mmCIF file of C-alpha atoms in Angstrom:
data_model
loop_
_atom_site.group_PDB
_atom_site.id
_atom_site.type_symbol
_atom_site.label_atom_id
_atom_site.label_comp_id
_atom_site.label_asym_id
_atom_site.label_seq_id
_atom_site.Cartn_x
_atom_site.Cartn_y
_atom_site.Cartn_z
ATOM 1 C CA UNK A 1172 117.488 63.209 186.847
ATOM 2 C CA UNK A 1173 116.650 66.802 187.301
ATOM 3 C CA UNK A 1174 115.713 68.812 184.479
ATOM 4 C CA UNK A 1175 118.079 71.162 182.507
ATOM 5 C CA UNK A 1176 118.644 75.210 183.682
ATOM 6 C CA UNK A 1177 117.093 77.694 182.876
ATOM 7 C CA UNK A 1178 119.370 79.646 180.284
ATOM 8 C CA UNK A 1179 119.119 76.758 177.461
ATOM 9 C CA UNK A 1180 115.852 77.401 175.231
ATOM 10 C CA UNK A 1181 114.229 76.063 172.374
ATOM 11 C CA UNK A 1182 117.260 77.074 169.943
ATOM 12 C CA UNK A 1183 119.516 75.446 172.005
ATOM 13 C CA UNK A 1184 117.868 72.164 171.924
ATOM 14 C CA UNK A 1185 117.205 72.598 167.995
ATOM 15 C CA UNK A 1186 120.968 73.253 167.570
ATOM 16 C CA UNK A 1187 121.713 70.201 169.735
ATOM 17 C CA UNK A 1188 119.209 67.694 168.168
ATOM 18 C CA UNK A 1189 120.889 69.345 164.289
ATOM 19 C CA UNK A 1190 124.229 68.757 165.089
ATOM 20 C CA UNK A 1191 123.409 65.025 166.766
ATOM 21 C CA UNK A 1192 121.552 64.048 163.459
ATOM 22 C CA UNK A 1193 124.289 65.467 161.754
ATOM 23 C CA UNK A 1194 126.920 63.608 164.198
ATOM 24 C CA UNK A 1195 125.079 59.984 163.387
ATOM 25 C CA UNK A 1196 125.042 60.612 159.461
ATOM 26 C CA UNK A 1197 128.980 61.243 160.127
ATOM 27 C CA UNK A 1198 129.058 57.589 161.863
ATOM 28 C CA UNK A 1199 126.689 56.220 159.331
ATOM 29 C CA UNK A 1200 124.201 55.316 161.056
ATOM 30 C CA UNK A 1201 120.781 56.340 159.805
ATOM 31 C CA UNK A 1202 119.769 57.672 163.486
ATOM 32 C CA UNK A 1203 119.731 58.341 166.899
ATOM 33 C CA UNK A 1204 117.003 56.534 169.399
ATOM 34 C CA UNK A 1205 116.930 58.456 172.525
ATOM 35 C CA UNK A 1206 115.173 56.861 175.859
ATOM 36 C CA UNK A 1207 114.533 59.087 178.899
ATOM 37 C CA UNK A 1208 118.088 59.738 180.622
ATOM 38 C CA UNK A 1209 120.673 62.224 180.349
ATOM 39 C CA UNK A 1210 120.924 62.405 176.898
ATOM 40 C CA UNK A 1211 117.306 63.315 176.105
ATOM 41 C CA UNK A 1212 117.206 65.688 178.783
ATOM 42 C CA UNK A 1213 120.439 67.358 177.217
ATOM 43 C CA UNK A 1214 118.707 67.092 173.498
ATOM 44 C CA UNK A 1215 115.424 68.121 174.468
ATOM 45 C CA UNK A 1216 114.941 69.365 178.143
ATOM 46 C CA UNK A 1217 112.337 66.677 178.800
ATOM 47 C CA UNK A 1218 112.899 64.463 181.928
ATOM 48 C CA UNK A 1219 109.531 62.336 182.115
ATOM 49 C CA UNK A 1220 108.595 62.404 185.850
ATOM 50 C CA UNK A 1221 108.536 58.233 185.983
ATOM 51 C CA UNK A 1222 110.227 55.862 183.718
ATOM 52 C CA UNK A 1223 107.731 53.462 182.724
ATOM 53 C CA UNK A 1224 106.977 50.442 180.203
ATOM 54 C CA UNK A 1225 105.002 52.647 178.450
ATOM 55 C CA UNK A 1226 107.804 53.695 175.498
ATOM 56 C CA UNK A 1227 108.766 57.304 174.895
ATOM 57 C CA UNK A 1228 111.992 57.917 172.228
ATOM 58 C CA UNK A 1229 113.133 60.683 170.436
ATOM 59 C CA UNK A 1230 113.974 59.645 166.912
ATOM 60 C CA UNK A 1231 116.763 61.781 165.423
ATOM 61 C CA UNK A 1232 117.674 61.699 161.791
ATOM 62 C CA UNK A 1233 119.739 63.657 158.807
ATOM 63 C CA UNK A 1234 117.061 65.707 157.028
ATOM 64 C CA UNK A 1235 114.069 64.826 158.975
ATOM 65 C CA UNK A 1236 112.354 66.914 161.418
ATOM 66 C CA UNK A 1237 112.852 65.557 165.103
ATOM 67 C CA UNK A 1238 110.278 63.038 166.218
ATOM 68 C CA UNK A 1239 109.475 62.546 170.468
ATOM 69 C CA UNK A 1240 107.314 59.669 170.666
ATOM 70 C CA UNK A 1241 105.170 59.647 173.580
ATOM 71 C CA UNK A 1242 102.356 58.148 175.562
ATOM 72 C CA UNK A 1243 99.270 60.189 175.537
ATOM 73 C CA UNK A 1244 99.187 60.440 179.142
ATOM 74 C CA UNK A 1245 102.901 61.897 179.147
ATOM 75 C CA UNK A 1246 102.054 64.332 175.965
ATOM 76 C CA UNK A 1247 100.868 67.525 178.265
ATOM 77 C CA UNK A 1248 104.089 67.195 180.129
ATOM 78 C CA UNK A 1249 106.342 66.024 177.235
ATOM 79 C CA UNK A 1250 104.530 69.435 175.677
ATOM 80 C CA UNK A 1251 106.032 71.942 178.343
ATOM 81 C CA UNK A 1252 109.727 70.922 177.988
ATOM 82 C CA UNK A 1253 111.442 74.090 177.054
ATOM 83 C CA UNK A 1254 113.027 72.096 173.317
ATOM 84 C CA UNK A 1255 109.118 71.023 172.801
ATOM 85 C CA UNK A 1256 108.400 73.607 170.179
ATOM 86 C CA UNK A 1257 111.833 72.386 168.160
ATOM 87 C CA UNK A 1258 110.493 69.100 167.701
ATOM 88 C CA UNK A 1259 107.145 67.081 166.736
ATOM 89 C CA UNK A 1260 105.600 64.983 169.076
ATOM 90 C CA UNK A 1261 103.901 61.875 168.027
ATOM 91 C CA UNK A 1262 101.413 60.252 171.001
ATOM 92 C CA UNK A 1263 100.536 56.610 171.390
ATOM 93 C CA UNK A 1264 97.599 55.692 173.618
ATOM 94 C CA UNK A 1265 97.260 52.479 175.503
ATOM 95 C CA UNK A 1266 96.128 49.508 173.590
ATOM 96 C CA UNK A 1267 97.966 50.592 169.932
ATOM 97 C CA UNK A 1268 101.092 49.346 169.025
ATOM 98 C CA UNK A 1269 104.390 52.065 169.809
ATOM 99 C CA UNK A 1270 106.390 49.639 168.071
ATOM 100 C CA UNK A 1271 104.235 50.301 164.745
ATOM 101 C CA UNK A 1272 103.945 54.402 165.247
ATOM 102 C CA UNK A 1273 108.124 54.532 165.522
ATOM 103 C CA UNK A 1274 108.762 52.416 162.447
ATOM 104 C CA UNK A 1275 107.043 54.875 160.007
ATOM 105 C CA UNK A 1276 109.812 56.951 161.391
ATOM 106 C CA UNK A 1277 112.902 54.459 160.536
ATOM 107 C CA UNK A 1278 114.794 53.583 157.741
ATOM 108 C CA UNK A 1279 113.313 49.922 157.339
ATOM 109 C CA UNK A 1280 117.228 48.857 157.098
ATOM 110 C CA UNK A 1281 118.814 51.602 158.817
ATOM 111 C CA UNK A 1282 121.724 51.503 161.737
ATOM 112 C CA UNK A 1283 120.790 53.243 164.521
ATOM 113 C CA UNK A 1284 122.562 54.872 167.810
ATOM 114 C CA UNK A 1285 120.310 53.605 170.791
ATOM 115 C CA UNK A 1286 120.621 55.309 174.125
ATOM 116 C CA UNK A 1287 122.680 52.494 176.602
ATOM 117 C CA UNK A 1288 119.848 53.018 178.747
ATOM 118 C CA UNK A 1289 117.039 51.922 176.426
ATOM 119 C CA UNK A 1290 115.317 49.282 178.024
ATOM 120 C CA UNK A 1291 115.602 45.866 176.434
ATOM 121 C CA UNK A 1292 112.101 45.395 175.774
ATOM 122 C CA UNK A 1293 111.742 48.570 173.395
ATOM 123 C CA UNK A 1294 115.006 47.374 171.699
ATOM 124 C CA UNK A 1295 113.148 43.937 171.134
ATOM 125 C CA UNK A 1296 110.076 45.580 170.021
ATOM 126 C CA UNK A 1297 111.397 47.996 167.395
ATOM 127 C CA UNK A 1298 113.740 45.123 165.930
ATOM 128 C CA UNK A 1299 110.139 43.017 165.634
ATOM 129 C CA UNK A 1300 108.408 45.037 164.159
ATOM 130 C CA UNK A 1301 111.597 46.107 161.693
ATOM 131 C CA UNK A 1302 114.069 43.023 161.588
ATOM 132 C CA UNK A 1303 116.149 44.912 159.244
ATOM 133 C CA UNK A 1304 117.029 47.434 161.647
ATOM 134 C CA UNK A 1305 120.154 47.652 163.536
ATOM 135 C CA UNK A 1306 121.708 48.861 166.370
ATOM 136 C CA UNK A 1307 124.631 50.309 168.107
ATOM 137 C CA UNK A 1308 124.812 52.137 171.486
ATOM 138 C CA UNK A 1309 125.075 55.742 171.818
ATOM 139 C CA UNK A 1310 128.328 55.635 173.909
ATOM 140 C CA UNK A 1311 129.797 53.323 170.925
ATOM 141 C CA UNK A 1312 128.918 55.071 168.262
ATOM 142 C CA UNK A 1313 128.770 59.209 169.133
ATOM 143 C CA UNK A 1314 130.859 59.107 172.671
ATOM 144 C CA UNK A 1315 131.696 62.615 171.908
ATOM 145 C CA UNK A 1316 128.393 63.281 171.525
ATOM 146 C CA UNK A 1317 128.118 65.634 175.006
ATOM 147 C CA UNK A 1318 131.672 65.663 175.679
ATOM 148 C CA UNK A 1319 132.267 69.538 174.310
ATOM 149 C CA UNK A 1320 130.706 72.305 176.384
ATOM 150 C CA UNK A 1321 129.431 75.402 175.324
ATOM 151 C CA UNK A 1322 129.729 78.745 177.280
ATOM 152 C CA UNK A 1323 126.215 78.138 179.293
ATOM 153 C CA UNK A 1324 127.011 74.573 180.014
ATOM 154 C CA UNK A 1325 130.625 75.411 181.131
ATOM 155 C CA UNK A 1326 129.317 78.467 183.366
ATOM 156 C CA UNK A 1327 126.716 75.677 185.320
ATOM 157 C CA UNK A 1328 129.911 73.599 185.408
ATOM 158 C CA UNK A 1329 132.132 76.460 187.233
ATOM 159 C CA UNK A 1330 129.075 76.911 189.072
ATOM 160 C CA UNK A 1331 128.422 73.624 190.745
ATOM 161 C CA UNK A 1332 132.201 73.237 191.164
ATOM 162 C CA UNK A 1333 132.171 76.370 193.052
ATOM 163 C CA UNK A 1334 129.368 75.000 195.062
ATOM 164 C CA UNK A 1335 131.299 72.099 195.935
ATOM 165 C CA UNK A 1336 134.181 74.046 196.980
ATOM 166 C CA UNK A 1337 132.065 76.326 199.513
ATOM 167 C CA UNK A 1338 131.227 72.578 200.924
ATOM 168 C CA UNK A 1339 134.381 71.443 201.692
ATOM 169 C CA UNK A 1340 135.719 75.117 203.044
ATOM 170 C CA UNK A 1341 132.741 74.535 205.587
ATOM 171 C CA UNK A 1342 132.894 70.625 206.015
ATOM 172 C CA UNK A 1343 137.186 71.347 206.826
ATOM 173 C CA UNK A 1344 135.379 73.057 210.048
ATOM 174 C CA UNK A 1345 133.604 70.502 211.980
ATOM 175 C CA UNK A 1346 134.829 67.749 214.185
ATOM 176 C CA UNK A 1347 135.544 64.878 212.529
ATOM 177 C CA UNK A 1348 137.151 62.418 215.218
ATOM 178 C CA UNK A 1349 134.825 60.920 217.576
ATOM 179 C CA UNK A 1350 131.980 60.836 214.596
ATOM 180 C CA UNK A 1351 130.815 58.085 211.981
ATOM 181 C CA UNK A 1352 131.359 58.233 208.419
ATOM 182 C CA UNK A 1353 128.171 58.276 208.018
ATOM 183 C CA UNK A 1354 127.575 61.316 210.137
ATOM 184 C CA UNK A 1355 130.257 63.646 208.401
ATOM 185 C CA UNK A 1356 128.669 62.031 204.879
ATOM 186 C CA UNK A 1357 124.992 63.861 206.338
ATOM 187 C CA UNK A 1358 127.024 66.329 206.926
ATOM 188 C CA UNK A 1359 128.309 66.704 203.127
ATOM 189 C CA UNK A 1360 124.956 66.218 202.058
ATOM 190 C CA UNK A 1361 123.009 69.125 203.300
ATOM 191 C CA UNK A 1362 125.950 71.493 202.909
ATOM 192 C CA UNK A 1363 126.037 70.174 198.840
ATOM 193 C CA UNK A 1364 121.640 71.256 198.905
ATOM 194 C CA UNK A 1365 122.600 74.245 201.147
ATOM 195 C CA UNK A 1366 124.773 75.270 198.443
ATOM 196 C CA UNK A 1367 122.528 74.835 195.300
ATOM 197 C CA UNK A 1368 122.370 71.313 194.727
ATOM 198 C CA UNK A 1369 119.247 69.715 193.839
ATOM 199 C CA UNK A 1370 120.578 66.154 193.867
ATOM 200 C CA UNK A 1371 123.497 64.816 195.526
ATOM 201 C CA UNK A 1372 124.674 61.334 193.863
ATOM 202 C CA UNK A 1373 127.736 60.863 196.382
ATOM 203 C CA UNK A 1374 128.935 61.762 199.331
ATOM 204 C CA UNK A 1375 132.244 58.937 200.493
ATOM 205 C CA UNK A 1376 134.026 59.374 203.942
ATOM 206 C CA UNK A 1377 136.460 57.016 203.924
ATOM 207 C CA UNK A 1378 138.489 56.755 206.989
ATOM 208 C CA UNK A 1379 141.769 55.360 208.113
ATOM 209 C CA UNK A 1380 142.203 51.341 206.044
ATOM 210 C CA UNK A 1381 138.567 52.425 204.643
ATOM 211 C CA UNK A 1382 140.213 55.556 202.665
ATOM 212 C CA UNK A 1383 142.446 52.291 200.988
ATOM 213 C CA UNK A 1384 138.747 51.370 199.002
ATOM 214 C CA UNK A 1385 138.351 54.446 196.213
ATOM 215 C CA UNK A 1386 134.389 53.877 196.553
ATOM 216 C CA UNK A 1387 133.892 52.971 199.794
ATOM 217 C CA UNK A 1388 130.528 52.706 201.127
ATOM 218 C CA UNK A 1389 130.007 55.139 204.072
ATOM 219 C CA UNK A 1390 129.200 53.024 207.369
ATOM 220 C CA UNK A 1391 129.510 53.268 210.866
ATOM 221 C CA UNK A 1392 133.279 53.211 211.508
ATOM 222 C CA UNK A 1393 134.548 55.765 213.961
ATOM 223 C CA UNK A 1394 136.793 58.433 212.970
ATOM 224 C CA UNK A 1395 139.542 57.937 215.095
ATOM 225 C CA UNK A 1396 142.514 60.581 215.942
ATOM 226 C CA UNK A 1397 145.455 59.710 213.477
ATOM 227 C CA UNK A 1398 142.737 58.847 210.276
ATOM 228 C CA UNK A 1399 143.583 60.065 207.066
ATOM 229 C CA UNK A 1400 139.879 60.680 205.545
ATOM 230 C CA UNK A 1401 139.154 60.851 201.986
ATOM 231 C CA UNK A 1402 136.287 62.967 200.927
ATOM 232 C CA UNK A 1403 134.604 62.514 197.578
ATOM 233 C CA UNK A 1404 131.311 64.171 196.890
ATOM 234 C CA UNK A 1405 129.174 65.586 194.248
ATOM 235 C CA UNK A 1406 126.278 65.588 192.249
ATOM 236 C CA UNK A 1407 123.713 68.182 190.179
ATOM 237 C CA UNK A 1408 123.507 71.983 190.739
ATOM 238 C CA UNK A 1409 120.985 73.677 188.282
ATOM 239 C CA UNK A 1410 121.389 70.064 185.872
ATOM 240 C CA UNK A 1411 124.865 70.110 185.723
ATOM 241 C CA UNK A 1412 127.309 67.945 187.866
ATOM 242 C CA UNK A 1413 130.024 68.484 190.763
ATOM 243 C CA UNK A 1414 132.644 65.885 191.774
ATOM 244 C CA UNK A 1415 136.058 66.830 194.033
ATOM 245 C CA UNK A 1416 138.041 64.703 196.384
ATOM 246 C CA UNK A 1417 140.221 66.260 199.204
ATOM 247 C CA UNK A 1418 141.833 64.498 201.603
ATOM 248 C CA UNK A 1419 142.015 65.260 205.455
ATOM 249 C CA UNK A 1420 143.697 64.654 208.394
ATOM 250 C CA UNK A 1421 142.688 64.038 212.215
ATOM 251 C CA UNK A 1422 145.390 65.612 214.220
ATOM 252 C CA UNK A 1423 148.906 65.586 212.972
ATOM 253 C CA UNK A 1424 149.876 62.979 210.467
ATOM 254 C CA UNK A 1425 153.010 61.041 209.953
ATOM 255 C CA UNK A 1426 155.901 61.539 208.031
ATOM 256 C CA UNK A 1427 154.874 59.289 205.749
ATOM 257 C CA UNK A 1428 151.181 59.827 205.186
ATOM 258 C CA UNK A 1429 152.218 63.816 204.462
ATOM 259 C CA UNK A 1430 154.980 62.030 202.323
ATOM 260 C CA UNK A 1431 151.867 60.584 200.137
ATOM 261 C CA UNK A 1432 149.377 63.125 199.977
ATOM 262 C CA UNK A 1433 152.243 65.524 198.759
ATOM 263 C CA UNK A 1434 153.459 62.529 196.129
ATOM 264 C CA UNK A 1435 149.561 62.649 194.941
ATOM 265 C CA UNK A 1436 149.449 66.552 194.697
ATOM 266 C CA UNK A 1437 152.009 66.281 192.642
ATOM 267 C CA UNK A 1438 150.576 63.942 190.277
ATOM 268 C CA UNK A 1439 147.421 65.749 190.195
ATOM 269 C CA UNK A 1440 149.336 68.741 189.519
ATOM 270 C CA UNK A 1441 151.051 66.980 186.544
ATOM 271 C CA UNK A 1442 148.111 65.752 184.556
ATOM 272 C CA UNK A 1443 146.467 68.620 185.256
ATOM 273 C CA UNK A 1444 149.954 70.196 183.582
ATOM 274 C CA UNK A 1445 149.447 68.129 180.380
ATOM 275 C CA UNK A 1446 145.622 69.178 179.640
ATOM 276 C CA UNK A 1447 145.829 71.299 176.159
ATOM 277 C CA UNK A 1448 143.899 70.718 172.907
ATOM 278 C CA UNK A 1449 144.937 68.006 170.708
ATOM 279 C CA UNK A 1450 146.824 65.849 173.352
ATOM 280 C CA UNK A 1451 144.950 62.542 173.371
ATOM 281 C CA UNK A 1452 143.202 61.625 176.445
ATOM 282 C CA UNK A 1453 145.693 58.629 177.772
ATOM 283 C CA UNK A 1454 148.456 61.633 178.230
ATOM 284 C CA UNK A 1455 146.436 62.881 180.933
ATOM 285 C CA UNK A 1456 146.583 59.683 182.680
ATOM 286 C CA UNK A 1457 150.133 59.327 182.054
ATOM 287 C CA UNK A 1458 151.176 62.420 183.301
ATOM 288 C CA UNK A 1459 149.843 61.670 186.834
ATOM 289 C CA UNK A 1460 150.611 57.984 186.580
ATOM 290 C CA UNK A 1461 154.381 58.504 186.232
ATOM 291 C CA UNK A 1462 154.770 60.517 188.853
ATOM 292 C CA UNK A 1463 153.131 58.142 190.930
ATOM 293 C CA UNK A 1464 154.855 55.039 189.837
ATOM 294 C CA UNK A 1465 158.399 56.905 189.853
ATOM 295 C CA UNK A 1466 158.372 57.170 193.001
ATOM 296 C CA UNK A 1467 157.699 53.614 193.738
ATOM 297 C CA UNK A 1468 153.948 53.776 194.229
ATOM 298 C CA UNK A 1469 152.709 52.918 190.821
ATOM 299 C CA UNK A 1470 150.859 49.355 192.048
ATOM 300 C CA UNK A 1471 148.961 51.305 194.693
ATOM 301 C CA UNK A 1472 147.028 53.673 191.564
ATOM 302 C CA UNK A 1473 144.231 51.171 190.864
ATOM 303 C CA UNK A 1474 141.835 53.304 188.280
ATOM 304 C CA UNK A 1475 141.878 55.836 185.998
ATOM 305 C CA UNK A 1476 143.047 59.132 186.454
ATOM 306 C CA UNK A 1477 139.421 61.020 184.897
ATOM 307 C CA UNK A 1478 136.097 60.781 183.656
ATOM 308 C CA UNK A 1479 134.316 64.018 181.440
ATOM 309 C CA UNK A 1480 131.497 65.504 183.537
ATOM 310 C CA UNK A 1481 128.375 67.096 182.098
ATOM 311 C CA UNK A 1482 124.754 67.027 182.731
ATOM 312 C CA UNK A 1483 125.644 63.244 184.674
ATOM 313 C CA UNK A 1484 128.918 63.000 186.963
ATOM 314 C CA UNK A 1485 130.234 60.284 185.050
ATOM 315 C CA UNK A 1486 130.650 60.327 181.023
ATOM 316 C CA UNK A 1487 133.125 60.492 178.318
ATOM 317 C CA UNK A 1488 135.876 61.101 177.522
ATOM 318 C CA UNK A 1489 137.896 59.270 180.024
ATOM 319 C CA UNK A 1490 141.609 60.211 180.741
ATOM 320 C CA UNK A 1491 142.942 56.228 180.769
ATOM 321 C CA UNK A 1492 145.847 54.309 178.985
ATOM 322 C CA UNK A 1493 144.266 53.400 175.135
ATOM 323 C CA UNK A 1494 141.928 56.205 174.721
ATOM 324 C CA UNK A 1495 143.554 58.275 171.873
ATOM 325 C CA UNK A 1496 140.302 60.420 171.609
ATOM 326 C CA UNK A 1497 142.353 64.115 171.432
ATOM 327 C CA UNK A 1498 141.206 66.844 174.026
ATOM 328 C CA UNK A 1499 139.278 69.484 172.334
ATOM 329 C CA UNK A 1500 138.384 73.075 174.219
ATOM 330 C CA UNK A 1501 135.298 73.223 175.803
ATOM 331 C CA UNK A 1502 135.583 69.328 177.694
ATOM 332 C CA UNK A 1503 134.978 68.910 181.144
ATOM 333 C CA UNK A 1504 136.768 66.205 182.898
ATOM 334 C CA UNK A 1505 138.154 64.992 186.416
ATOM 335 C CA UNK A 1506 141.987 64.650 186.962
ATOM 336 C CA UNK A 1507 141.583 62.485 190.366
ATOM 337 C CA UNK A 1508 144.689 60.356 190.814
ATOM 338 C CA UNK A 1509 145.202 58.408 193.820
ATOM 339 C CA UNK A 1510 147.053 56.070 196.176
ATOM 340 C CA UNK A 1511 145.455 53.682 198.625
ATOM 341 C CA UNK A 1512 147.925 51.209 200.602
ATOM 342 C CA UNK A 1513 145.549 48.437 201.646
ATOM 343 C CA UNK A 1514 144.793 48.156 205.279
ATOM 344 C CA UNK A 1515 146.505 51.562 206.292
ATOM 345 C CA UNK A 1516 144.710 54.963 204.270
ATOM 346 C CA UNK A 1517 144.378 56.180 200.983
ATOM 347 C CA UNK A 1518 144.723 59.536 199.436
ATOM 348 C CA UNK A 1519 142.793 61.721 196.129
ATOM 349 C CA UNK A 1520 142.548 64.755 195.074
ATOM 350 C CA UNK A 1521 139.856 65.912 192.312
ATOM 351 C CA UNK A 1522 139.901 68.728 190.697
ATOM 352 C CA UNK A 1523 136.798 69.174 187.539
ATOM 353 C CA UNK A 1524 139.134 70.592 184.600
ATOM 354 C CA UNK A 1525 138.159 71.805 181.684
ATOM 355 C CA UNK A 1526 140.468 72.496 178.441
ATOM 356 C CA UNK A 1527 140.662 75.980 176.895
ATOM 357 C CA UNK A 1528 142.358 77.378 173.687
ATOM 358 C CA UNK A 1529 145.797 76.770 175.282
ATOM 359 C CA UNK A 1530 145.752 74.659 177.922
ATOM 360 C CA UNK A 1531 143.268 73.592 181.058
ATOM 361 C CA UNK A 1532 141.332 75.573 183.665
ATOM 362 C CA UNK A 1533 140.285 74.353 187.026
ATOM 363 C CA UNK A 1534 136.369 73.937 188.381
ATOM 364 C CA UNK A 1535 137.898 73.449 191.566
ATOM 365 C CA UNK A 1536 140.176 76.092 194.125
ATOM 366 C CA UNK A 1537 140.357 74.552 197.218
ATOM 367 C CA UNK A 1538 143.784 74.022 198.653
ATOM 368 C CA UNK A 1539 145.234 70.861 197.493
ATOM 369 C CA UNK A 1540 147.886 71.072 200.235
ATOM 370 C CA UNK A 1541 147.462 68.698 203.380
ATOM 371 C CA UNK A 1542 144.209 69.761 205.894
ATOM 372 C CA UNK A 1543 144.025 68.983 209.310
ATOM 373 C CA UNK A 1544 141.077 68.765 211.123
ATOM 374 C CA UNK A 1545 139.835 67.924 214.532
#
């Protein structure tokens, strides 16, 4: 995990770690537990260099002042994060109990949020030493709680979407047939970090029957003349993500295949058409679903149409049947729908949306029609 950008200061982080305590009184709970991971480096700015035993948790809580607890080897670095001066820290050195110095912090028989990602062994240890504690995770009990953007975050979004554009209008130049996968996913790679990316988290070539697999792993196939190629790739410019699909062709395709990739433009296009504020999330999905299965395909869409996107590639809300959470301006989300015919090729298309007052607008301007490539 890379560390947050530069525009978000101390403020921001004490208006973030407010409205979260304010978020978990709303839920009743009694608190939030937050373990090194996205969420404290969204609250907080601190990413601890190495995720060890040693515990470190910020404790969040209506009407208390925000607690980081910390090892006292981790405090000098803990101390430069750029929410440090919105929050106390609290140090533990070795040999004393963390377990001890966090429950003076808790409600003795509070609820708390815990962070998914806390490890099980600090879980354990705060419900020893306060059995009754307990304890629900953070995506369970706030899943909104990154989902809505403000007007920094959603500039580093547009930002690193734009990034990953410039990749594919330069990755649409080189030869593709005659390569591996794995060659054209280097490829991706270095023109993602050319761009401004700090961390790439995925980079899928998926070629000919392979492209029929929505997370293929890259390997040493051939790209042969004829291969529809799906490309998915993304990860973290300046702490926030990118994630787009396109999909390519060697040489001319077939009636067929440009009968498909135009089927799935079109259902991109529609649940792209059906983003706007207050429309729960599973419209989203259905919009680009029906279009899909109307036309005979519907067995062949195997996931969900979108997940939100923030300082991670992957979080909520998700656009999928059952979710009724409504969209709200200021979410960031993929509408990806796809169609992969086992044993032949598959096709996406990504776009990163985000709503607006009255509607959506796209991270993503890259043609969506069909691209052929050598």
């Amino acid at each position: 995990m890379t560390g947050t950008a530069a525009p978000f200061v101390a403020d921001d982080y004490r208006v973030r770690m407010e409205s979260a305590a304010r978020s978990a009184a709303e839920a009743g709970l009694a608190g939030l537990l937050v373990a090194p991971g996205p969420d404290l480096v969204w609250l907080t700015g601190y990413a601890p260099t190495a995720v060890t035993e040693r515990l470190t948790l910020l404790v969040l809580a209506p009407g208390q002042d925000p607690v980081l607890v910390v090892p006292t080897l981790e405090a000098p670095d803990a101390a430069k994060a750029a929410g440090a001066s919105a929050l106390t820290l609290r140090d533990w050195t070795d040999g004393k109990d963390p377990y001890a110095a966090t429950a003076a912090l808790l409600d003795a028989g509070g609820r708390f949020g815990i962070s998914d990602n806390a490890w099980a062994m600090h879980l354990l240890g705060l419900q020893k030493a306060l059995p009754g504690t307990s304890y629900a995770s953070l995506t369970d009990a706030l899943p909104m709680l990154r989902a809505v953007k403000d007007t920094a975050e959603l500039e580093l979004l547009a930002a690193a979407g734009a990034a990953a554009d410039a990749t594919f209008e330069e990755i649409r130049k080189v030869a593709f047939g005659g390569r591996r996968e794995s060659e054209v996913a280097a490829d991706l790679a270095r023109l993602l970090r050319r761009f401004g990316h700090s961390q790439v988290d995925f980079t899928i070539v998926a070629s000919g029957p392979n492209g029929a697999n929505p997370h293929h792993e890259v390997g040493d196939r051939v790209i042969e003349r004829g291969d529809m190629v799906v490309l998915d790739f993304g990860g973290l410019k300046d702490g926030y993500g990118s994630d787009t699909s396109r999909t390519v062709h060697v040489g001319e395709p077939t009636d067929e295949e440009r009968r498909v990739h135009d089927l799935v433009r079109a259902a991109q296009e529609a649940g792209f058409r059906a983003v706007r504020p207050g429309v729960p999330c599973q419209e989203v999905d259905r919009a680009a679903r029906a279009v899909i299965a109307d036309a005979g395909y519907g067995e062949y869409f195997i996931h969900r149409t979108g997940h939100g996107i923030g300082v991670t590639t992957h979080e909520p809300p998700y656009m999928i049947e059952g979710e009724e959470q409504p969209l709200v301006p200021g979410m960031c989300f993929s509408v990806e729908p796809g169609v992969y015919l086992p044993g032949r090729f598959g096709v996406r298309i990504e776009d990163i949306v985000t709503v607006t007052e009255d509607g959506g607008r796209r991270l993503n301007d890259t043609t969506r029609e069909m691209v052929i490539v050598d």
